[in-house]
mmCIF file of C-alpha atoms in Angstrom:
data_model
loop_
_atom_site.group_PDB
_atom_site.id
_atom_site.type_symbol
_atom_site.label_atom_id
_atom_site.label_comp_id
_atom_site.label_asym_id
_atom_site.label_seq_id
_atom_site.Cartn_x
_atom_site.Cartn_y
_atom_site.Cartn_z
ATOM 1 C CA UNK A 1 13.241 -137.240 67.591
ATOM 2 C CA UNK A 2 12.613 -139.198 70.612
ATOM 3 C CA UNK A 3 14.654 -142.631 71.344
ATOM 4 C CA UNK A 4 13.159 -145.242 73.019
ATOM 5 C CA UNK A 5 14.749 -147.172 75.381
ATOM 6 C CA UNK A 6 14.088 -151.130 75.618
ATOM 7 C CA UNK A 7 12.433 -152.252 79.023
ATOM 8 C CA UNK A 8 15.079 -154.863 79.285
ATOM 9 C CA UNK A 9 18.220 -152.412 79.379
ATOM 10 C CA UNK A 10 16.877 -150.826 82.544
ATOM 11 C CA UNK A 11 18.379 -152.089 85.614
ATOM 12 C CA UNK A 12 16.363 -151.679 88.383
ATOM 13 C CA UNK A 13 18.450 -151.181 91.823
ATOM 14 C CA UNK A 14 18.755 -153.645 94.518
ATOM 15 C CA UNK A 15 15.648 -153.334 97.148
ATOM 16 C CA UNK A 16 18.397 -152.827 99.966
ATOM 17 C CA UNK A 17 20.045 -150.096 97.946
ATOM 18 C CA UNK A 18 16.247 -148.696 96.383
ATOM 19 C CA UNK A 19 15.301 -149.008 99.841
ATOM 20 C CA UNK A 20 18.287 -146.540 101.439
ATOM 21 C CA UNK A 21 16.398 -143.222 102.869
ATOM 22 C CA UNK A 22 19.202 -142.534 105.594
ATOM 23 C CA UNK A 23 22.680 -143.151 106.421
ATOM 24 C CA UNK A 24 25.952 -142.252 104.835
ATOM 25 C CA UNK A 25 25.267 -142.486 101.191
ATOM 26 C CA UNK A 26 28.603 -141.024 100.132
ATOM 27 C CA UNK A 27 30.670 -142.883 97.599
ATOM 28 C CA UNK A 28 33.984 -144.026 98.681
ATOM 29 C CA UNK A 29 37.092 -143.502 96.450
ATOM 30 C CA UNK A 30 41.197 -143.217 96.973
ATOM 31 C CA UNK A 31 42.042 -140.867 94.377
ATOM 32 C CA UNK A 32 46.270 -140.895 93.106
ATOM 33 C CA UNK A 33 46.353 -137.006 94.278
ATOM 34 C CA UNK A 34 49.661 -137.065 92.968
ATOM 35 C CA UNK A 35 48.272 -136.763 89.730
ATOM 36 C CA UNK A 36 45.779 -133.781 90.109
ATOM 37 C CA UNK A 37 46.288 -130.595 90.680
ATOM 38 C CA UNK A 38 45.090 -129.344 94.066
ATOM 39 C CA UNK A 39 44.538 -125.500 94.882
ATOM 40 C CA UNK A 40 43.792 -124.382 98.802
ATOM 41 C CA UNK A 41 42.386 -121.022 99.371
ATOM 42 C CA UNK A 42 43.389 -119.696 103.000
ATOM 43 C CA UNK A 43 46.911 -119.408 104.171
ATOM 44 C CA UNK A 44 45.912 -119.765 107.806
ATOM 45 C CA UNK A 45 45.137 -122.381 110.369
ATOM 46 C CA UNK A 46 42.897 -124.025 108.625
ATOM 47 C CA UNK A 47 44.515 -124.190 105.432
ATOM 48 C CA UNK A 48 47.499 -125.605 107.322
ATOM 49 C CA UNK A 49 45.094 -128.264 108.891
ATOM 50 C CA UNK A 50 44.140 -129.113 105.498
ATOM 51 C CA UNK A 51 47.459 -129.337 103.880
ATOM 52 C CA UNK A 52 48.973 -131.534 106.592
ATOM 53 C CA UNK A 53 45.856 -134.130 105.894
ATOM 54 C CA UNK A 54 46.689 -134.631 102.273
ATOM 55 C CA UNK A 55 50.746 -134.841 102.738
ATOM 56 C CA UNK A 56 50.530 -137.241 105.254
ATOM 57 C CA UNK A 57 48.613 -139.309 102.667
ATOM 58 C CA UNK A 58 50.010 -138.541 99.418
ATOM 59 C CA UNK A 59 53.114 -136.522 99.773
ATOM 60 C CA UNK A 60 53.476 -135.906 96.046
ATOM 61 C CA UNK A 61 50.400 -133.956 95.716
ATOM 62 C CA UNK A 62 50.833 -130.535 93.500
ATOM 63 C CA UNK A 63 49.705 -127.896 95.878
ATOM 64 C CA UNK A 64 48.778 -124.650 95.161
ATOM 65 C CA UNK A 65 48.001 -122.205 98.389
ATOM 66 C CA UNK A 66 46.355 -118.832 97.943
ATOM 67 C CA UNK A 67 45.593 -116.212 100.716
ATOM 68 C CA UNK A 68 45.655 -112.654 101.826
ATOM 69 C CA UNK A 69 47.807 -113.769 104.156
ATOM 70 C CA UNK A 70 50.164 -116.775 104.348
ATOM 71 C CA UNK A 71 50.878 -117.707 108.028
ATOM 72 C CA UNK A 72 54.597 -118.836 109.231
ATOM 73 C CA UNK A 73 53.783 -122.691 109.526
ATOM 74 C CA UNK A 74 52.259 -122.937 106.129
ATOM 75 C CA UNK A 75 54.609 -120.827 104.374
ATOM 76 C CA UNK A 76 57.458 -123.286 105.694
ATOM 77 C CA UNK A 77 56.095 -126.488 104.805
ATOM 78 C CA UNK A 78 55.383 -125.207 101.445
ATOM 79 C CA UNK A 79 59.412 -124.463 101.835
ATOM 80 C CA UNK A 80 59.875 -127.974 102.559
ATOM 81 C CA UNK A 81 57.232 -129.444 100.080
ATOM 82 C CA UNK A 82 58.070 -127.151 96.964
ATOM 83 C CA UNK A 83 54.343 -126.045 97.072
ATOM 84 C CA UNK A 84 53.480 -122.848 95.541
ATOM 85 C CA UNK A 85 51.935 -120.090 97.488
ATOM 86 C CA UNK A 86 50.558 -116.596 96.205
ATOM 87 C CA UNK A 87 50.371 -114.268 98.663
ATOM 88 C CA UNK A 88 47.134 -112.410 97.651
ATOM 89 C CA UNK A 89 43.395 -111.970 97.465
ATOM 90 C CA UNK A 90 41.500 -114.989 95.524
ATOM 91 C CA UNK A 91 40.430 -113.870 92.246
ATOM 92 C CA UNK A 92 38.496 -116.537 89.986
ATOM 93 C CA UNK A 93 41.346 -117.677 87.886
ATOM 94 C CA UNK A 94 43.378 -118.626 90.883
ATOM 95 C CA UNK A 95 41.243 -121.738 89.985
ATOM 96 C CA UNK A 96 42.463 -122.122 86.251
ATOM 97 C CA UNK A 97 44.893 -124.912 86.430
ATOM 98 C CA UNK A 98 43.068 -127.166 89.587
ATOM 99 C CA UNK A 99 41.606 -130.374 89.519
ATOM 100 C CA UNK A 100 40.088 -130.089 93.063
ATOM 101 C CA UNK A 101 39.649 -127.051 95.617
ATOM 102 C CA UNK A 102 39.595 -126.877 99.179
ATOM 103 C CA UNK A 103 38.185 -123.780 100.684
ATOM 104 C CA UNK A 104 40.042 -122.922 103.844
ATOM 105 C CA UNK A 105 38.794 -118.890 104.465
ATOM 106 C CA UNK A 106 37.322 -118.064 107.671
ATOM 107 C CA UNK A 107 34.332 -115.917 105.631
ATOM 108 C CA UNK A 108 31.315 -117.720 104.465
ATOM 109 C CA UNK A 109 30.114 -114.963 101.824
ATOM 110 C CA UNK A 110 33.915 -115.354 100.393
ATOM 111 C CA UNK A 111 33.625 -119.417 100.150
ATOM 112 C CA UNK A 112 30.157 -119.667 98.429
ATOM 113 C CA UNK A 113 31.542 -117.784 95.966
ATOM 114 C CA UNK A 114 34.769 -119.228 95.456
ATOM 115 C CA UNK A 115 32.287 -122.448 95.557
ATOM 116 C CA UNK A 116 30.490 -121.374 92.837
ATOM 117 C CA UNK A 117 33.359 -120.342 90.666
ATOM 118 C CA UNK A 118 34.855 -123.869 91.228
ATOM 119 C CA UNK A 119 31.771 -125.530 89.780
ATOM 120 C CA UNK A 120 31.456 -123.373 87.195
ATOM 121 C CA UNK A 121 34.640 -124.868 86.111
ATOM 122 C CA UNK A 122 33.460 -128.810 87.068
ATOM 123 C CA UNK A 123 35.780 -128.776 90.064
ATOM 124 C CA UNK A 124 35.355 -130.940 92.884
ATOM 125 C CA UNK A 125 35.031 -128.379 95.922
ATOM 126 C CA UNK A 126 35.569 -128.837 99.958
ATOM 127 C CA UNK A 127 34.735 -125.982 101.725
ATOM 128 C CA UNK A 128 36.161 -126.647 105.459
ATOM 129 C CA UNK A 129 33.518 -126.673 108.044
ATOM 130 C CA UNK A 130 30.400 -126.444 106.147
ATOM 131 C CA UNK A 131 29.196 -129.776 105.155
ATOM 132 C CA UNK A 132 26.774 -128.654 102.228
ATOM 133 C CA UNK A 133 29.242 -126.915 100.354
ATOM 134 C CA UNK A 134 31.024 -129.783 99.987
ATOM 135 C CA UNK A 135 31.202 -132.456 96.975
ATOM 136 C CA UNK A 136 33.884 -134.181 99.407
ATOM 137 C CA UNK A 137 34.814 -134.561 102.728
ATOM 138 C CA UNK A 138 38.615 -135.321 104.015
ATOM 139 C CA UNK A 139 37.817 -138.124 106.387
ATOM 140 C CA UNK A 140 39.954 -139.447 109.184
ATOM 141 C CA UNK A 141 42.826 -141.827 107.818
ATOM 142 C CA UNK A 142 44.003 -145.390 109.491
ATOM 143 C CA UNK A 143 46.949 -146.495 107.914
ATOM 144 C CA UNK A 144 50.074 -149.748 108.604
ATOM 145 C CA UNK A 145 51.961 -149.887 105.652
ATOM 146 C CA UNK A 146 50.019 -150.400 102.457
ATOM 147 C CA UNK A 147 46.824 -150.993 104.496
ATOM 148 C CA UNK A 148 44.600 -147.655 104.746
ATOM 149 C CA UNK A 149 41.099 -147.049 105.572
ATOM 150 C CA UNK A 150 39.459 -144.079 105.682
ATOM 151 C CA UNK A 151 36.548 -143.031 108.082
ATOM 152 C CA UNK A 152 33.894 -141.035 107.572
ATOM 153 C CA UNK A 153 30.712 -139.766 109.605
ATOM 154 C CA UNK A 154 29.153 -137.614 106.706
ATOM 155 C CA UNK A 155 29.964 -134.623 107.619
ATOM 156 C CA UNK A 156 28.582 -135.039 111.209
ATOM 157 C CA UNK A 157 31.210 -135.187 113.944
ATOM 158 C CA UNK A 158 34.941 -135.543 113.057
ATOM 159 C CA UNK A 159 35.636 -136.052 116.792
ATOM 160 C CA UNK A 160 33.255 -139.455 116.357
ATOM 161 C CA UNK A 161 35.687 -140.265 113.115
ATOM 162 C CA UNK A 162 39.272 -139.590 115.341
ATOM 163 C CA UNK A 163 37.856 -141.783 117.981
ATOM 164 C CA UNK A 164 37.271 -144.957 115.548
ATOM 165 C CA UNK A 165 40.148 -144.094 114.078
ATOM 166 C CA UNK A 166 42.359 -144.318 116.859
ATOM 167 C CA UNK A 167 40.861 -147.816 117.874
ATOM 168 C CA UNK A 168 41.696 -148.674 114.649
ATOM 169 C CA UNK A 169 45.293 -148.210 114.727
ATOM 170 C CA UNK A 170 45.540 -150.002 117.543
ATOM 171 C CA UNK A 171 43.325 -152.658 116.230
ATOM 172 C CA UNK A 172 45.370 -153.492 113.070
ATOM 173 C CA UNK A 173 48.376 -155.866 113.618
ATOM 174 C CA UNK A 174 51.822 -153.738 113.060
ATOM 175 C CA UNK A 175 53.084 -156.311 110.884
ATOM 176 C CA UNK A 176 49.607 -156.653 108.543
ATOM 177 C CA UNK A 177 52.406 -156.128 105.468
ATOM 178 C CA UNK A 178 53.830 -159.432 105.589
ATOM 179 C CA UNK A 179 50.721 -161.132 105.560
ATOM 180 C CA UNK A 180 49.826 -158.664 102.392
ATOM 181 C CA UNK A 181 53.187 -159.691 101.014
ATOM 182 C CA UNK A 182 52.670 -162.979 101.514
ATOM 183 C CA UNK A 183 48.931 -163.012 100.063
ATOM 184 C CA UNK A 184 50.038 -161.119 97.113
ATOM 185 C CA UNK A 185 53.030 -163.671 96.261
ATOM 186 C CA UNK A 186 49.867 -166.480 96.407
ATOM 187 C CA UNK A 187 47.923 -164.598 94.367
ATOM 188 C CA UNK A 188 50.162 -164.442 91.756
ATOM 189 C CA UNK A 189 50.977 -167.970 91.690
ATOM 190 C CA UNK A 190 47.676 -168.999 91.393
ATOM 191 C CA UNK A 191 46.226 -170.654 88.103
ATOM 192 C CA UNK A 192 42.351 -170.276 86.675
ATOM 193 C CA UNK A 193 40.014 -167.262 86.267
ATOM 194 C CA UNK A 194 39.356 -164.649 88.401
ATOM 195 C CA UNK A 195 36.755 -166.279 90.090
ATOM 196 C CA UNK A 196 38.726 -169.215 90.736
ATOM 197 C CA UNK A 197 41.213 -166.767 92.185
ATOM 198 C CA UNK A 198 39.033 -165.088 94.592
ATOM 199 C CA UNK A 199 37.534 -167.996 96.129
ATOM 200 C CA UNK A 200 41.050 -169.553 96.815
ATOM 201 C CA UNK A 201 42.145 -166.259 98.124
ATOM 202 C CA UNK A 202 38.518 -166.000 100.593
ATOM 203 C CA UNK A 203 39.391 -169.937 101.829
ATOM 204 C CA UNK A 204 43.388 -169.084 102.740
ATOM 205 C CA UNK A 205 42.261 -165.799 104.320
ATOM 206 C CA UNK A 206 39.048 -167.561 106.426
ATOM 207 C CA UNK A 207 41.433 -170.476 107.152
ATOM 208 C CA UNK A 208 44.292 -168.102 109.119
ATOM 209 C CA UNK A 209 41.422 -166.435 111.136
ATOM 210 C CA UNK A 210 39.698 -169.880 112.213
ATOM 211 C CA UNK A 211 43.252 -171.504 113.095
ATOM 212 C CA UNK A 212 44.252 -168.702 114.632
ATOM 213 C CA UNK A 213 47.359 -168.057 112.747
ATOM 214 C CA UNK A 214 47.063 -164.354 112.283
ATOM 215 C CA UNK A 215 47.540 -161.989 114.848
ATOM 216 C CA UNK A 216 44.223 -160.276 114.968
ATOM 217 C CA UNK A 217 42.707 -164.003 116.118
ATOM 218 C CA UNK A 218 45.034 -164.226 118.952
ATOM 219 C CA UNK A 219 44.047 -160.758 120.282
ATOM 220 C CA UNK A 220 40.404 -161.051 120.181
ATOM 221 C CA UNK A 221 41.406 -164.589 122.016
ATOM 222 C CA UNK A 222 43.194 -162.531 124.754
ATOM 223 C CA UNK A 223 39.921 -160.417 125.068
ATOM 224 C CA UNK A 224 38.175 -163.881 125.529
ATOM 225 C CA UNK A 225 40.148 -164.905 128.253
ATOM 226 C CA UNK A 226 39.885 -161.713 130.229
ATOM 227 C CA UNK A 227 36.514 -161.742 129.997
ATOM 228 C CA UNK A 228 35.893 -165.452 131.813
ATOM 229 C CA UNK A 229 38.597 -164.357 133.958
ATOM 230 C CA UNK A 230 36.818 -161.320 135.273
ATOM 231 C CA UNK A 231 33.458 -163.741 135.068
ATOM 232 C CA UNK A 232 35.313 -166.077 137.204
ATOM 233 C CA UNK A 233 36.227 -163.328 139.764
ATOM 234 C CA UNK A 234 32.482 -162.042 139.746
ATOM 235 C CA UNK A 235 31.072 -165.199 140.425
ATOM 236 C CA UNK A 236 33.746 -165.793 143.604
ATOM 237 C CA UNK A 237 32.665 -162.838 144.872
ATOM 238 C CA UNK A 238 29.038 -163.847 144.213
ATOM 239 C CA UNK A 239 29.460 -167.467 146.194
ATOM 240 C CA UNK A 240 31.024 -165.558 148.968
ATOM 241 C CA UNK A 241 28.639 -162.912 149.676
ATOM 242 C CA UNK A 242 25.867 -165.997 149.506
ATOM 243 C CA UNK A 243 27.704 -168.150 152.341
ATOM 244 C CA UNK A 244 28.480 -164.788 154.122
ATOM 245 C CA UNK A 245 24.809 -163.797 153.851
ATOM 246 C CA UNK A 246 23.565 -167.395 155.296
ATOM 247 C CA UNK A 247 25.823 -167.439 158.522
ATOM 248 C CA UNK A 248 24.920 -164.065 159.529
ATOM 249 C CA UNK A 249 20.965 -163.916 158.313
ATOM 250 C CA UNK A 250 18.679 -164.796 161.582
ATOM 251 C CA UNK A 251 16.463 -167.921 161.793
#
């Protein structure tokens, strides 16, 4: 039997979303690794590379590292993390108890299969350095306190992503948790809906950037003065070579 849908529950997209043929079109999410299960095939370099991103970020994550062989730097922070590690070939149900698989083997044959053994399963796969293989990339991480933003080039050029990242770090105040602290003590004093909420919350935050009172105002104020000073200097030098150019030019 065939069941008609009514013209009215179908949403069409937005034209500016309809209208997306290029770009980065992946989905952005912050997933509570802590509670999945993550299994990393590859016990060398890369594998260690790999592991170090997603401590740094969530340091409870359940780890699981499988390889032929287990180099010295992984097997110690395992030591230190109270990760597992099996020291042996992959076979398929390595991937039994994972929620998500990174591929870390330095064999391409090797990870399309353990690629397709992970989806077999309905497992969210990264396979390092080959972007279609992967349902996921591990992007480059800013983060001050309980502010984090992740950056992400689709797959192209992680050098690109540690670049923005690092102008990043130094862009974000060092004491941006205060001001979070602060907001979220507001927040939860506030009376009315949700909507009422947020537009309360948008006129505070718009107010401290317009009077200056945060610290990200003052520094792009700093960049402001530079710049005229460096104007001013230009044009001096600009006067002088005109007065220097009219006493010596012949009449």
């Amino acid at each position: 039997m065939t069941t008609q849908h009514s013209d009215s529950l179908r949403v069409p997209l937005p034209t500016a979303v309809s209208g997306l043929n290029g770009g980065n079109k992946l989905f952005p999410v912050f997933l509570k690794l802590e509670n999945l299960r993550l299994v990393i095939i590859g016990g060398g370099k890369i594998g260690l590379e790999k592991m170090r991103a997603v401590l740094q970020n969530s340091p409870g994550t359940s780890i699981k590292v499988v390889g032929k062989e287990i180099c010295s730097e992984v097997t110690h922070l395992c030591s230190q993390c109270h990760l597992e590690i099996v020291t042996a070939p992959y076979e398929p149900w390595h991937l039994d108890d994972a929620n998500i698989v990174i591929v870390a083997v330095n064999d391409k044959q090797l990870s399309a299969a353990i690629r397709a053994d992970a989806k077999a399963l309905g497992l969210l796969v990264n396979v390092a350095d080959t972007p279609g293989l992967c349902d996921f990339y591990l992007g480059s991480i800013v983060q001050k306190g309980n502010v984090k933003i992740a950056v992400s080039t689709n797959g192209k050029s992680p050098t690109i992503a540690k670049r923005i990242k690092e102008n990043l770090q130094v862009w974000l105040p060092d004491d941006i948790d205060t001001l979070l602290e602060n907001m979220n003590v507001i927040r939860g004093n506030l009376d009315g809906d949700f909507s009422a909420k947020v537009k309360v919350l948008n006129r505070i935050t718009n107010d401290m950037i317009v009077a200056g009172n945060y610290k990200t105002s003052n520094r792009w104020k700093l960049v402001d003065i530079i710049a005229c000073v460096l104007l001013g200097i230009v044009g001096v030098l600009l006067v002088w070579n005109i007065i220097l150019f009219y006493f010596h030019a012949p009449f």
